[in-house]
Coordinates of C-alpha atoms in Angstrom, one line a residue:
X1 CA -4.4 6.1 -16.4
X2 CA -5.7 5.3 -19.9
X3 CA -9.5 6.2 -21.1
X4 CA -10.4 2.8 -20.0
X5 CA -8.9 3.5 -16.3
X6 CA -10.5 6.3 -16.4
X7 CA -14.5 5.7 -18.3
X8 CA -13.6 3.2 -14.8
X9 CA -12.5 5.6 -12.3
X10 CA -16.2 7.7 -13.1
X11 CA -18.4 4.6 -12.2
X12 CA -16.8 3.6 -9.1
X13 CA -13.5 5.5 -8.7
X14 CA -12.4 8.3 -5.8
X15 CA -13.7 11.2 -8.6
X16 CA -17.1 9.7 -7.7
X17 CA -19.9 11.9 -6.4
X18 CA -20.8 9.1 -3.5
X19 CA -17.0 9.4 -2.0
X20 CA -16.3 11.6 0.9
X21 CA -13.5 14.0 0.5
X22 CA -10.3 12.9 2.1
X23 CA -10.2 14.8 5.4
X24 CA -14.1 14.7 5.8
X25 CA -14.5 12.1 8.7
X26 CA -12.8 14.5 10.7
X27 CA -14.7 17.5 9.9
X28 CA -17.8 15.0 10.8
X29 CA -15.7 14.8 14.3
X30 CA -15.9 10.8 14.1
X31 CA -12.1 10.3 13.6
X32 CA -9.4 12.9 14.8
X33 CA -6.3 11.0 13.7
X34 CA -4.2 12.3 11.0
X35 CA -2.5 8.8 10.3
X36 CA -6.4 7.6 9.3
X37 CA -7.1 10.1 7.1
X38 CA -4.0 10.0 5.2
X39 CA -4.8 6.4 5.0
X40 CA -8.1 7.0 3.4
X41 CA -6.5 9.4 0.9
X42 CA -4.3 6.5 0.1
X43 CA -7.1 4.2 -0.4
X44 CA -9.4 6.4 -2.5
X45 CA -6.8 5.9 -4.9
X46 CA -5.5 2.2 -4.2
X47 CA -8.8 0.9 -5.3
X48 CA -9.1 2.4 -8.7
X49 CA -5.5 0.9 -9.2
X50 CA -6.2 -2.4 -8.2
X51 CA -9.3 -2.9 -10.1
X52 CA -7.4 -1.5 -13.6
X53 CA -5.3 -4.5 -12.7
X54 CA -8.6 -7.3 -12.5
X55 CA -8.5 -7.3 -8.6
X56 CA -12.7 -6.4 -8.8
X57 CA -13.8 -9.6 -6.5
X58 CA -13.0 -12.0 -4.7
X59 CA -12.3 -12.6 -0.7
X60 CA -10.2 -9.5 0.8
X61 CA -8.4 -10.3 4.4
X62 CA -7.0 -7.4 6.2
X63 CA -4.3 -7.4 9.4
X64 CA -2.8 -5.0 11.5
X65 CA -3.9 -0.8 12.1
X66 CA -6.2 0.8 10.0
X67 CA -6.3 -1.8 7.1
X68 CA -10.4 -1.7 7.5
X69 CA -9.6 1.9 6.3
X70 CA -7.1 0.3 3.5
X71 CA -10.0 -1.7 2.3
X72 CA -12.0 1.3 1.5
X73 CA -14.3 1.6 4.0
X74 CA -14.7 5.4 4.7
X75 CA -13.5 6.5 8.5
X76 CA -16.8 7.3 9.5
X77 CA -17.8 3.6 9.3
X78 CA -15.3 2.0 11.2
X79 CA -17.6 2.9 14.6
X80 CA -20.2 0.7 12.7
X81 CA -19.3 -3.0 14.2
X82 CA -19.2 -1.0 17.8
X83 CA -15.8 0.2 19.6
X84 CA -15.7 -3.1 21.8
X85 CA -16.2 -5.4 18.9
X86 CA -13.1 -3.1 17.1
X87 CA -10.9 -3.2 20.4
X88 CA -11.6 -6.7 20.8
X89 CA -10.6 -7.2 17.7
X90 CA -7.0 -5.3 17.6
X91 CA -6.1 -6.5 20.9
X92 CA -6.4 -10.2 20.0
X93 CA -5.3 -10.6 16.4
X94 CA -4.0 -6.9 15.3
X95 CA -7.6 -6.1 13.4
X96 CA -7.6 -9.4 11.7
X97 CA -10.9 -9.6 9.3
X98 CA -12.5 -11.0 5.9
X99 CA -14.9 -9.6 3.5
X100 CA -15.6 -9.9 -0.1
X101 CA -14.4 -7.1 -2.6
X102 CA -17.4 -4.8 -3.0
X103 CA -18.4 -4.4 -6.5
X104 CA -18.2 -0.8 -6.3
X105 CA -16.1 1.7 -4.3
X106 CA -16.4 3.5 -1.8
X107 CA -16.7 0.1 0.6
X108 CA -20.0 1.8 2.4
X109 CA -21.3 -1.6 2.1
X110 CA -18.3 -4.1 2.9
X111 CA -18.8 -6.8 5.9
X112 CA -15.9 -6.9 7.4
X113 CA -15.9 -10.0 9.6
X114 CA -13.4 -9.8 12.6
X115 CA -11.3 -13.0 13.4
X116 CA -10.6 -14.3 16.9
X117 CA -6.8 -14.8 16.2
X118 CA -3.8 -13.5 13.1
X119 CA -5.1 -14.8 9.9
X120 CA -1.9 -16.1 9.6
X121 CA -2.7 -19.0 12.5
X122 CA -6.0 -19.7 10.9
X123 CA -5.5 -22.7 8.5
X124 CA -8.6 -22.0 6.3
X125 CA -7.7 -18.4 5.2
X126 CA -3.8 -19.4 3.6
X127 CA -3.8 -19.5 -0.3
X128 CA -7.4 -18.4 0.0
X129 CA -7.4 -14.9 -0.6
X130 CA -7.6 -12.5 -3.7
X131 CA -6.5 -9.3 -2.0
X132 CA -5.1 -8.8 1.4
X133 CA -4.2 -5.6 3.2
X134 CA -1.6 -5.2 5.9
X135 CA -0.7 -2.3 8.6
X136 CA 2.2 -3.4 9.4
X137 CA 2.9 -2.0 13.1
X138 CA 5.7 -0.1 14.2
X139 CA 5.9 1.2 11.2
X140 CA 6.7 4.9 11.7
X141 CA 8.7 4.1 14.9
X142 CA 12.2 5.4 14.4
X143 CA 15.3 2.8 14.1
X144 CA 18.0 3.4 16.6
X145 CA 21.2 2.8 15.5
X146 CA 22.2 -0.7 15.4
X147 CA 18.4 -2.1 15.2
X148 CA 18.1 -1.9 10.9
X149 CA 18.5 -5.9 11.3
X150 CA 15.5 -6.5 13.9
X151 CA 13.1 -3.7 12.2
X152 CA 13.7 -5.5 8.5
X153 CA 13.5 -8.9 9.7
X154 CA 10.1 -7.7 11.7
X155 CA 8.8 -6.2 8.4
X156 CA 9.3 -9.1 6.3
X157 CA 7.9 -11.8 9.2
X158 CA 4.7 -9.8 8.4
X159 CA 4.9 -9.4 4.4
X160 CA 5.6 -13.2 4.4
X161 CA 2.8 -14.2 6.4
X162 CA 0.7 -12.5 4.1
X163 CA 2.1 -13.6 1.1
X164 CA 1.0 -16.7 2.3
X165 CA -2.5 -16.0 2.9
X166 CA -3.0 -15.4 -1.2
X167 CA -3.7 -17.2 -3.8
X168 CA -1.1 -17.7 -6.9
X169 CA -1.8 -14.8 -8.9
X170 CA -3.4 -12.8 -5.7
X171 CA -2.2 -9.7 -4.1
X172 CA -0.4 -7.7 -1.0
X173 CA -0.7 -4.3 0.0
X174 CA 1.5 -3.4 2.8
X175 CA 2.6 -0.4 4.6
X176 CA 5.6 -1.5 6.1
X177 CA 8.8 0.7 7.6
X178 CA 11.3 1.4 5.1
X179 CA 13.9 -0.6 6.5
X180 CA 12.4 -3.7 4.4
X181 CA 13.5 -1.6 1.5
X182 CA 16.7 0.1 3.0
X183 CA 18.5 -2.6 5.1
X184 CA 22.1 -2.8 4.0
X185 CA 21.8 -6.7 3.7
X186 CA 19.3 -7.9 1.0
X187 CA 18.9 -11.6 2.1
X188 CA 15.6 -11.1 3.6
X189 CA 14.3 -9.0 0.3
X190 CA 15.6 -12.1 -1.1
X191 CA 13.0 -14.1 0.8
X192 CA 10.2 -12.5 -0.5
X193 CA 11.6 -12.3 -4.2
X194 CA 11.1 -16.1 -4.0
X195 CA 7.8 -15.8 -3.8
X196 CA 6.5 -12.9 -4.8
X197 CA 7.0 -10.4 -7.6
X198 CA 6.8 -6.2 -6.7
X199 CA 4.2 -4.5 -8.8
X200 CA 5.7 -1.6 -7.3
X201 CA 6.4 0.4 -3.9
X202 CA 5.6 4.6 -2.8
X203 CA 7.5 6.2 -0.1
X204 CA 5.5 8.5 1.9
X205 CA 6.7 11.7 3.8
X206 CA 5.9 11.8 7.0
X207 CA 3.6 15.4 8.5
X208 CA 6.0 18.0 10.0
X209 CA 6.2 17.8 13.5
X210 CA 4.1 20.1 15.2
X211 CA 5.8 23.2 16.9
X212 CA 9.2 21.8 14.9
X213 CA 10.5 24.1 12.4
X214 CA 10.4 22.1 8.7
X215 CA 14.2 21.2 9.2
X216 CA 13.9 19.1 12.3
X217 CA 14.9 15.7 12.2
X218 CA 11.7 13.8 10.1
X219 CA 10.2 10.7 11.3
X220 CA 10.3 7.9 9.4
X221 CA 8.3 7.6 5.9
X222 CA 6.1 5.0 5.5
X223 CA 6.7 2.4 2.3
X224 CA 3.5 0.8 0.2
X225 CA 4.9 -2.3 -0.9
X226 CA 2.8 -4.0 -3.2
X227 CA 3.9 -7.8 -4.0
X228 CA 2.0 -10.0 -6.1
X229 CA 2.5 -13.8 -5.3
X230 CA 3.9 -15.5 -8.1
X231 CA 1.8 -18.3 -10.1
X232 CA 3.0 -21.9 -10.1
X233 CA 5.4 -22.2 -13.1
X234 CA 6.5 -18.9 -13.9
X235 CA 9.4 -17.3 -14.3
X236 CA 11.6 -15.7 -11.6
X237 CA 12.2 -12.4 -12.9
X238 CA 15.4 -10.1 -11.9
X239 CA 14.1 -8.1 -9.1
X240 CA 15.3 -4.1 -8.5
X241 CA 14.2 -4.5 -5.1
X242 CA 16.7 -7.0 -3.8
X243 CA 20.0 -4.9 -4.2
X244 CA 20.7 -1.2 -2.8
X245 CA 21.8 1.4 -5.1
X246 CA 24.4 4.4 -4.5
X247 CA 23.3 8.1 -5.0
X248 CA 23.5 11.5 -3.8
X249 CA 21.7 13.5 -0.9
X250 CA 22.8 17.2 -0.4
X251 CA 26.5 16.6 -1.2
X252 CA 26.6 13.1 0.6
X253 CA 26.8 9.4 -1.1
X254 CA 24.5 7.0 0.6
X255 CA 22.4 4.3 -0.5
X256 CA 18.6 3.7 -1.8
X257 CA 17.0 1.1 -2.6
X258 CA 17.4 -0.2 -6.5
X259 CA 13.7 0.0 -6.8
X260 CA 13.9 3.4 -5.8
X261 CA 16.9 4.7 -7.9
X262 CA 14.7 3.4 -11.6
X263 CA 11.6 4.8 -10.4
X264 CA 12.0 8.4 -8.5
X265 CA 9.0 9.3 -8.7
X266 CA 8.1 7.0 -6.5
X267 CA 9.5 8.6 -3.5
X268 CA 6.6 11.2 -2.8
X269 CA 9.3 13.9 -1.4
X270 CA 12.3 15.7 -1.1
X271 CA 15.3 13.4 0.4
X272 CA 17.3 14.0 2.9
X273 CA 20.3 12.5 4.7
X274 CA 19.3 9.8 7.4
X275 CA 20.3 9.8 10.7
X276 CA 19.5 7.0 13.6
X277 CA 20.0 3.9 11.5
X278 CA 18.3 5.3 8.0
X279 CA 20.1 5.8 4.8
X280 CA 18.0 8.3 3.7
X281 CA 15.3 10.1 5.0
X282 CA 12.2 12.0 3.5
X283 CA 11.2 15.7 5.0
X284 CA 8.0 16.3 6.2
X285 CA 5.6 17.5 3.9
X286 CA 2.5 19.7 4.9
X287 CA 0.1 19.8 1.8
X288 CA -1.6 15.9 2.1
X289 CA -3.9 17.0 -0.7
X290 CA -0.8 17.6 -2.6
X291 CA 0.1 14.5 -1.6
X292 CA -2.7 12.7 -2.5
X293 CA -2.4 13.4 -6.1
X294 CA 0.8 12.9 -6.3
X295 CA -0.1 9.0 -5.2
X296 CA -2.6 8.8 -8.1
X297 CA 0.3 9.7 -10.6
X298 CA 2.3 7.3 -8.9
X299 CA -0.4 4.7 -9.0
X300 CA -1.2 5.2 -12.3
X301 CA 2.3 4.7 -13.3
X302 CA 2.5 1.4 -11.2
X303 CA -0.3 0.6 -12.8
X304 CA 0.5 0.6 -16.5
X305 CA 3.8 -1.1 -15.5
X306 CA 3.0 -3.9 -14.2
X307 CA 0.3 -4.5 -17.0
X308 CA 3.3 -4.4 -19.6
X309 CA 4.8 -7.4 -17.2
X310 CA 2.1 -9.0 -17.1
X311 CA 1.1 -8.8 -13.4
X312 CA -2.4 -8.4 -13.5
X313 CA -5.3 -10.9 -11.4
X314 CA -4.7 -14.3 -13.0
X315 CA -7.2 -14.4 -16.0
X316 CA -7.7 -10.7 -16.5
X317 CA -7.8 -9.7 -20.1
X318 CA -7.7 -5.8 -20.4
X319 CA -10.5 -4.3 -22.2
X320 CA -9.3 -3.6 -25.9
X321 CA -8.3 0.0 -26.6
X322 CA -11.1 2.2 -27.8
X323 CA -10.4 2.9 -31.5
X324 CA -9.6 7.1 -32.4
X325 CA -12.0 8.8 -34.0
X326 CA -10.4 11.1 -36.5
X327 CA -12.6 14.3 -37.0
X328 CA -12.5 15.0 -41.2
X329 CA -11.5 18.1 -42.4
X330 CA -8.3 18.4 -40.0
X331 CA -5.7 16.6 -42.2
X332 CA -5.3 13.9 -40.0

Protein backbone atom coordinates (compact mmCIF):
# COMPACT_ATOMS: atom_id res chain seq x y z
CA UNK A 1 0.00 0.00 0.00
CA UNK A 2 1.09 3.61 -0.34
CA UNK A 3 2.68 5.74 2.72
CA UNK A 4 -0.68 6.77 3.62
CA UNK A 5 -1.93 2.94 3.78
CA UNK A 6 0.77 2.45 5.61
CA UNK A 7 1.44 5.87 8.33
CA UNK A 8 -2.50 3.89 8.68
CA UNK A 9 -1.55 0.38 8.95
CA UNK A 10 0.95 1.66 12.18
CA UNK A 11 -2.00 3.25 14.20
CA UNK A 12 -4.45 0.55 13.93
CA UNK A 13 -3.30 -2.02 11.33
CA UNK A 14 -2.20 -6.05 11.90
CA UNK A 15 1.79 -4.52 12.27
CA UNK A 16 0.37 -3.19 15.54
CA UNK A 17 1.95 -3.96 18.90
CA UNK A 18 -1.76 -4.59 20.56
CA UNK A 19 -2.59 -7.52 17.75
CA UNK A 20 -1.96 -11.09 18.61
CA UNK A 21 -0.01 -13.05 16.26
CA UNK A 22 -1.94 -15.18 13.87
CA UNK A 23 -1.83 -18.65 15.40
CA UNK A 24 -1.69 -17.28 18.99
CA UNK A 25 -5.30 -18.28 20.24
CA UNK A 26 -4.26 -21.55 19.83
CA UNK A 27 -1.10 -21.56 21.59
CA UNK A 28 -3.44 -19.83 24.45
CA UNK A 29 -5.41 -23.33 24.03
CA UNK A 30 -8.81 -21.26 23.61
CA UNK A 31 -9.37 -22.32 19.93
CA UNK A 32 -7.85 -25.57 18.34
CA UNK A 33 -9.37 -25.14 14.80
CA UNK A 34 -7.12 -24.41 11.91
CA UNK A 35 -10.02 -23.08 9.70
CA UNK A 36 -10.23 -20.09 12.61
CA UNK A 37 -7.00 -19.20 12.70
CA UNK A 38 -6.52 -18.94 9.05
CA UNK A 39 -9.49 -16.82 9.27
CA UNK A 40 -7.94 -14.49 11.70
CA UNK A 41 -4.86 -14.22 9.49
CA UNK A 42 -7.22 -13.19 6.84
CA UNK A 43 -8.80 -10.64 8.85
CA UNK A 44 -5.61 -9.00 10.36
CA UNK A 45 -5.23 -7.99 6.96
CA UNK A 46 -8.87 -7.41 5.54
CA UNK A 47 -9.28 -4.57 7.95
CA UNK A 48 -6.37 -2.44 7.04
CA UNK A 49 -7.76 -2.84 3.37
CA UNK A 50 -11.07 -1.88 4.01
CA UNK A 51 -10.36 1.10 5.99
CA UNK A 52 -7.74 2.42 2.98
CA UNK A 53 -10.95 2.17 1.11
CA UNK A 54 -13.19 4.72 3.78
CA UNK A 55 -15.05 1.62 5.31
CA UNK A 56 -13.80 3.10 9.14
CA UNK A 57 -17.59 3.25 10.66
CA UNK A 58 -20.54 2.59 10.41
CA UNK A 59 -23.03 -0.64 11.33
CA UNK A 60 -21.14 -4.11 10.48
CA UNK A 61 -23.63 -7.31 10.20
CA UNK A 62 -22.03 -10.58 10.07
CA UNK A 63 -23.79 -14.31 8.89
CA UNK A 64 -22.72 -17.68 8.77
CA UNK A 65 -19.28 -19.55 10.55
CA UNK A 66 -16.65 -17.62 11.94
CA UNK A 67 -17.58 -14.17 10.44
CA UNK A 68 -17.31 -12.76 14.33
CA UNK A 69 -13.67 -13.79 13.59
CA UNK A 70 -14.02 -11.91 9.97
CA UNK A 71 -14.95 -8.88 11.91
CA UNK A 72 -11.79 -8.74 13.67
CA UNK A 73 -12.41 -9.86 16.82
CA UNK A 74 -9.35 -11.95 18.00
CA UNK A 75 -10.26 -15.98 18.54
CA UNK A 76 -9.70 -15.74 22.06
CA UNK A 77 -12.75 -13.49 22.38
CA UNK A 78 -15.32 -15.24 20.78
CA UNK A 79 -15.87 -17.42 24.33
CA UNK A 80 -16.71 -13.82 25.65
CA UNK A 81 -20.72 -13.74 24.97
CA UNK A 82 -20.65 -17.47 26.60
CA UNK A 83 -20.74 -20.91 24.47
CA UNK A 84 -24.68 -21.12 24.90
CA UNK A 85 -25.27 -17.63 23.83
CA UNK A 86 -22.70 -18.61 20.55
CA UNK A 87 -24.58 -22.08 19.94
CA UNK A 88 -27.76 -20.46 20.31
CA UNK A 89 -26.85 -18.28 18.10
CA UNK A 90 -25.47 -20.56 15.06
CA UNK A 91 -28.14 -22.96 15.47
CA UNK A 92 -30.95 -20.45 14.83
CA UNK A 93 -29.71 -17.95 12.29
CA UNK A 94 -26.07 -19.26 11.16
CA UNK A 95 -24.22 -16.64 13.71
CA UNK A 96 -26.29 -13.79 12.60
CA UNK A 97 -25.10 -10.35 14.59
CA UNK A 98 -24.65 -6.45 14.44
CA UNK A 99 -22.07 -4.19 15.84
CA UNK A 100 -20.57 -0.93 14.90
CA UNK A 101 -17.14 -0.75 13.10
CA UNK A 102 -14.62 -0.13 15.95
CA UNK A 103 -12.55 2.85 15.44
CA UNK A 104 -9.46 0.90 15.81
CA UNK A 105 -8.38 -2.64 15.01
CA UNK A 106 -7.96 -5.28 16.55
CA UNK A 107 -11.98 -5.45 17.43
CA UNK A 108 -11.00 -6.25 21.37
CA UNK A 109 -13.78 -3.93 21.99
CA UNK A 110 -16.60 -4.77 19.33
CA UNK A 111 -20.32 -5.67 20.66
CA UNK A 112 -21.41 -8.05 18.63
CA UNK A 113 -25.15 -8.39 19.13
CA UNK A 114 -26.57 -11.82 18.13
CA UNK A 115 -29.97 -11.89 16.23
CA UNK A 116 -32.71 -14.40 16.80
CA UNK A 117 -33.19 -15.27 13.13
CA UNK A 118 -30.93 -14.60 9.21
CA UNK A 119 -30.49 -11.01 8.98
CA UNK A 120 -31.77 -11.51 5.80
CA UNK A 121 -35.60 -12.17 7.36
CA UNK A 122 -35.21 -9.18 9.50
CA UNK A 123 -36.78 -6.12 7.72
CA UNK A 124 -34.85 -3.44 9.71
CA UNK A 125 -31.28 -4.55 8.92
CA UNK A 126 -31.71 -4.52 4.63
CA UNK A 127 -30.04 -1.44 2.96
CA UNK A 128 -28.90 -0.62 6.51
CA UNK A 129 -25.53 -1.73 6.68
CA UNK A 130 -21.94 -0.27 5.82
CA UNK A 131 -20.03 -3.49 5.93
CA UNK A 132 -21.26 -7.04 6.17
CA UNK A 133 -19.33 -10.22 6.49
CA UNK A 134 -20.47 -13.66 5.33
CA UNK A 135 -19.24 -17.46 5.95
CA UNK A 136 -20.82 -18.89 3.56
CA UNK A 137 -21.37 -22.68 4.65
CA UNK A 138 -20.43 -25.54 2.75
CA UNK A 139 -17.93 -23.81 1.55
CA UNK A 140 -14.94 -26.31 1.50
CA UNK A 141 -17.31 -29.34 0.88
CA UNK A 142 -16.28 -30.97 -2.32
CA UNK A 143 -18.66 -30.87 -5.49
CA UNK A 144 -19.48 -34.20 -6.87
CA UNK A 145 -19.84 -34.47 -10.32
CA UNK A 146 -22.98 -33.14 -11.66
CA UNK A 147 -23.83 -30.82 -8.49
CA UNK A 148 -21.58 -27.42 -9.92
CA UNK A 149 -25.31 -26.05 -10.64
CA UNK A 150 -26.79 -26.55 -6.93
CA UNK A 151 -23.32 -25.50 -5.14
CA UNK A 152 -23.28 -22.01 -7.45
CA UNK A 153 -26.86 -21.35 -7.14
CA UNK A 154 -26.38 -22.03 -3.16
CA UNK A 155 -23.44 -19.57 -3.18
CA UNK A 156 -25.05 -16.86 -4.84
CA UNK A 157 -28.64 -17.35 -2.72
CA UNK A 158 -26.20 -16.22 0.06
CA UNK A 159 -24.04 -13.38 -1.68
CA UNK A 160 -27.48 -11.96 -2.80
CA UNK A 161 -29.05 -11.87 0.44
CA UNK A 162 -26.26 -9.95 1.63
CA UNK A 163 -26.07 -7.67 -1.02
CA UNK A 164 -29.20 -6.77 0.12
CA UNK A 165 -28.53 -6.06 3.58
CA UNK A 166 -26.07 -2.87 2.33
CA UNK A 167 -26.41 0.32 1.74
CA UNK A 168 -25.67 1.80 -1.92
CA UNK A 169 -22.15 2.36 -1.81
CA UNK A 170 -21.68 -0.34 1.24
CA UNK A 171 -19.79 -3.54 1.22
CA UNK A 172 -19.66 -7.60 1.12
CA UNK A 173 -17.04 -9.83 2.16
CA UNK A 174 -17.69 -13.38 1.43
CA UNK A 175 -16.03 -16.58 1.59
CA UNK A 176 -17.92 -18.56 -0.58
CA UNK A 177 -16.99 -22.05 -2.59
CA UNK A 178 -15.36 -21.44 -5.85
CA UNK A 179 -18.02 -22.73 -7.88
CA UNK A 180 -19.69 -19.04 -7.75
CA UNK A 181 -16.63 -18.16 -9.71
CA UNK A 182 -16.09 -21.49 -11.78
CA UNK A 183 -19.57 -22.69 -12.88
CA UNK A 184 -19.54 -23.25 -16.58
CA UNK A 185 -22.83 -21.14 -16.94
CA UNK A 186 -22.46 -17.43 -15.89
CA UNK A 187 -26.15 -16.45 -15.53
CA UNK A 188 -26.16 -16.43 -11.85
CA UNK A 189 -22.71 -14.27 -11.80
CA UNK A 190 -24.86 -12.35 -13.91
CA UNK A 191 -27.29 -11.79 -11.11
CA UNK A 192 -25.07 -10.30 -8.83
CA UNK A 193 -23.27 -8.04 -11.66
CA UNK A 194 -26.69 -6.27 -11.61
CA UNK A 195 -26.21 -5.19 -8.46
CA UNK A 196 -23.07 -5.17 -7.40
CA UNK A 197 -19.62 -4.27 -8.67
CA UNK A 198 -16.28 -6.82 -7.57
CA UNK A 199 -13.65 -4.87 -5.90
CA UNK A 200 -11.92 -8.00 -6.28
CA UNK A 201 -11.71 -11.85 -5.31
CA UNK A 202 -8.50 -14.30 -3.57
CA UNK A 203 -8.45 -17.87 -3.93
CA UNK A 204 -7.10 -19.70 -1.09
CA UNK A 205 -5.32 -23.13 -0.99
CA UNK A 206 -6.60 -25.42 1.11
CA UNK A 207 -3.88 -27.20 4.24
CA UNK A 208 -2.52 -30.51 3.03
CA UNK A 209 -4.36 -33.34 4.28
CA UNK A 210 -2.88 -34.82 7.14
CA UNK A 211 -1.14 -38.28 6.68
CA UNK A 212 -1.66 -37.45 2.65
CA UNK A 213 1.41 -37.08 0.76
CA UNK A 214 1.29 -33.27 -0.99
CA UNK A 215 -0.02 -34.87 -4.33
CA UNK A 216 -3.28 -36.20 -3.04
CA UNK A 217 -6.31 -35.01 -4.41
CA UNK A 218 -6.76 -31.12 -2.56
CA UNK A 219 -9.97 -30.07 -1.06
CA UNK A 220 -11.57 -27.35 -2.36
CA UNK A 221 -10.04 -23.57 -2.04
CA UNK A 222 -11.98 -21.17 -0.56
CA UNK A 223 -12.81 -17.80 -2.68
CA UNK A 224 -13.00 -14.04 -0.84
CA UNK A 225 -15.36 -12.38 -2.96
CA UNK A 226 -15.58 -8.87 -2.23
CA UNK A 227 -18.72 -7.05 -4.09
CA UNK A 228 -19.47 -3.57 -3.46
CA UNK A 229 -23.31 -2.67 -4.12
CA UNK A 230 -23.59 -0.30 -6.74
CA UNK A 231 -25.04 3.40 -5.98
CA UNK A 232 -28.34 4.48 -7.51
CA UNK A 233 -27.35 5.95 -10.93
CA UNK A 234 -24.22 4.70 -11.83
CA UNK A 235 -22.81 3.04 -14.42
CA UNK A 236 -22.90 -0.70 -15.10
CA UNK A 237 -19.38 -1.44 -15.75
CA UNK A 238 -18.17 -4.63 -17.93
CA UNK A 239 -17.58 -7.21 -15.41
CA UNK A 240 -14.32 -9.98 -15.77
CA UNK A 241 -16.20 -12.03 -13.41
CA UNK A 242 -19.19 -12.93 -15.40
CA UNK A 243 -17.45 -14.95 -18.30
CA UNK A 244 -14.94 -18.05 -17.92
CA UNK A 245 -11.66 -17.81 -19.51
CA UNK A 246 -9.52 -20.81 -21.25
CA UNK A 247 -5.90 -21.63 -19.94
CA UNK A 248 -3.45 -24.19 -19.28
CA UNK A 249 -2.88 -26.57 -16.24
CA UNK A 250 0.06 -29.08 -16.56
CA UNK A 251 -0.45 -29.74 -20.24
CA UNK A 252 -4.38 -29.62 -20.02
CA UNK A 253 -6.86 -26.72 -21.37
CA UNK A 254 -9.54 -25.98 -18.88
CA UNK A 255 -11.29 -23.05 -17.76
CA UNK A 256 -10.82 -20.12 -14.95
CA UNK A 257 -12.64 -17.70 -14.15
CA UNK A 258 -12.08 -14.18 -16.30
CA UNK A 259 -11.40 -12.47 -13.09
CA UNK A 260 -8.84 -14.94 -12.45
CA UNK A 261 -6.97 -15.10 -15.84
CA UNK A 262 -6.28 -10.63 -15.55
CA UNK A 263 -5.30 -10.99 -12.10
CA UNK A 264 -3.08 -14.21 -11.26
CA UNK A 265 -1.92 -13.23 -8.50
CA UNK A 266 -4.89 -13.51 -7.00
CA UNK A 267 -4.88 -17.17 -6.87
CA UNK A 268 -2.75 -17.69 -3.65
CA UNK A 269 -1.24 -21.12 -5.12
CA UNK A 270 0.00 -23.45 -7.54
CA UNK A 271 -3.04 -24.85 -9.86
CA UNK A 272 -3.84 -27.95 -10.55
CA UNK A 273 -6.25 -29.96 -12.76
CA UNK A 274 -9.73 -30.45 -11.10
CA UNK A 275 -11.39 -33.46 -10.54
CA UNK A 276 -15.15 -34.12 -9.00
CA UNK A 277 -16.97 -31.30 -10.72
CA UNK A 278 -13.96 -28.43 -10.46
CA UNK A 279 -12.18 -26.91 -13.40
CA UNK A 280 -9.20 -26.29 -11.62
CA UNK A 281 -7.99 -26.99 -8.42
CA UNK A 282 -5.40 -25.36 -5.94
CA UNK A 283 -2.74 -27.80 -4.03
CA UNK A 284 -2.47 -27.62 -0.58
CA UNK A 285 -0.13 -25.36 0.80
CA UNK A 286 1.62 -25.77 4.30
CA UNK A 287 3.38 -22.41 5.15
CA UNK A 288 -0.05 -20.16 6.36
CA UNK A 289 2.38 -17.50 7.37
CA UNK A 290 3.59 -17.60 3.88
CA UNK A 291 0.19 -17.39 3.09
CA UNK A 292 -0.65 -14.65 5.08
CA UNK A 293 1.56 -12.33 3.38
CA UNK A 294 0.89 -13.23 0.35
CA UNK A 295 -2.92 -11.99 1.14
CA UNK A 296 -1.56 -8.60 2.17
CA UNK A 297 0.14 -8.23 -1.32
CA UNK A 298 -2.99 -9.30 -2.80
CA UNK A 299 -4.91 -6.89 -0.67
CA UNK A 300 -2.93 -4.26 -1.23
CA UNK A 301 -3.21 -4.66 -4.95
CA UNK A 302 -7.12 -4.94 -4.59
CA UNK A 303 -6.82 -2.08 -2.84
CA UNK A 304 -5.27 0.45 -5.06
CA UNK A 305 -7.51 -0.96 -7.92
CA UNK A 306 -10.51 -0.34 -6.96
CA UNK A 307 -9.48 3.21 -5.79
CA UNK A 308 -8.51 3.99 -9.50
CA UNK A 309 -12.39 2.82 -10.33
CA UNK A 310 -13.56 4.55 -7.97
CA UNK A 311 -15.07 2.01 -5.53
CA UNK A 312 -14.30 3.40 -2.39
CA UNK A 313 -17.25 4.09 0.78
CA UNK A 314 -19.52 6.57 -0.77
CA UNK A 315 -18.04 10.12 0.15
CA UNK A 316 -14.49 9.02 0.93
CA UNK A 317 -11.93 11.42 -0.41
CA UNK A 318 -8.35 9.85 -0.09
CA UNK A 319 -5.98 11.82 1.85
CA UNK A 320 -3.78 13.90 -0.72
CA UNK A 321 -0.36 12.35 -1.45
CA UNK A 322 2.44 13.51 0.89
CA UNK A 323 4.65 15.80 -1.18
CA UNK A 324 8.68 14.26 -1.80
CA UNK A 325 11.21 15.82 -0.05
CA UNK A 326 14.21 16.03 -2.19
CA UNK A 327 17.43 15.92 -0.11
CA UNK A 328 20.02 18.81 -1.79
CA UNK A 329 23.19 18.02 -2.79
CA UNK A 330 22.06 14.59 -4.72
CA UNK A 331 21.32 16.04 -8.18
CA UNK A 332 17.80 15.38 -7.89
Amino acid sequence: MDATDASHRRSDGPAAASTPRPGQARRNGVEHDDGIVDVWRLAARLWPALRALGYRSGTLGGRGGDADILAGRPPDQRRHDGLDALARARREAFGSFVAQIPARYPHVDITIRHQARDLVTMPEHRGRLDVVLQGVPFKQWTCPPGAARIFAQHATDFLRGGLLLTRRGGISINLVHQQFLDAPTPGLRRQIARRADLVGALRLPPRPVPGHPMGHEPAPPVDVVVLRRRPLGAARPTHTFVDLATTTVDGHTTTLNGYYARHPGNVLGDLVPGRKGHPTMLAPVADREGLGVQIEHALARMVADATRRGLTAPGFQRPPEPAQRHEPGLGL
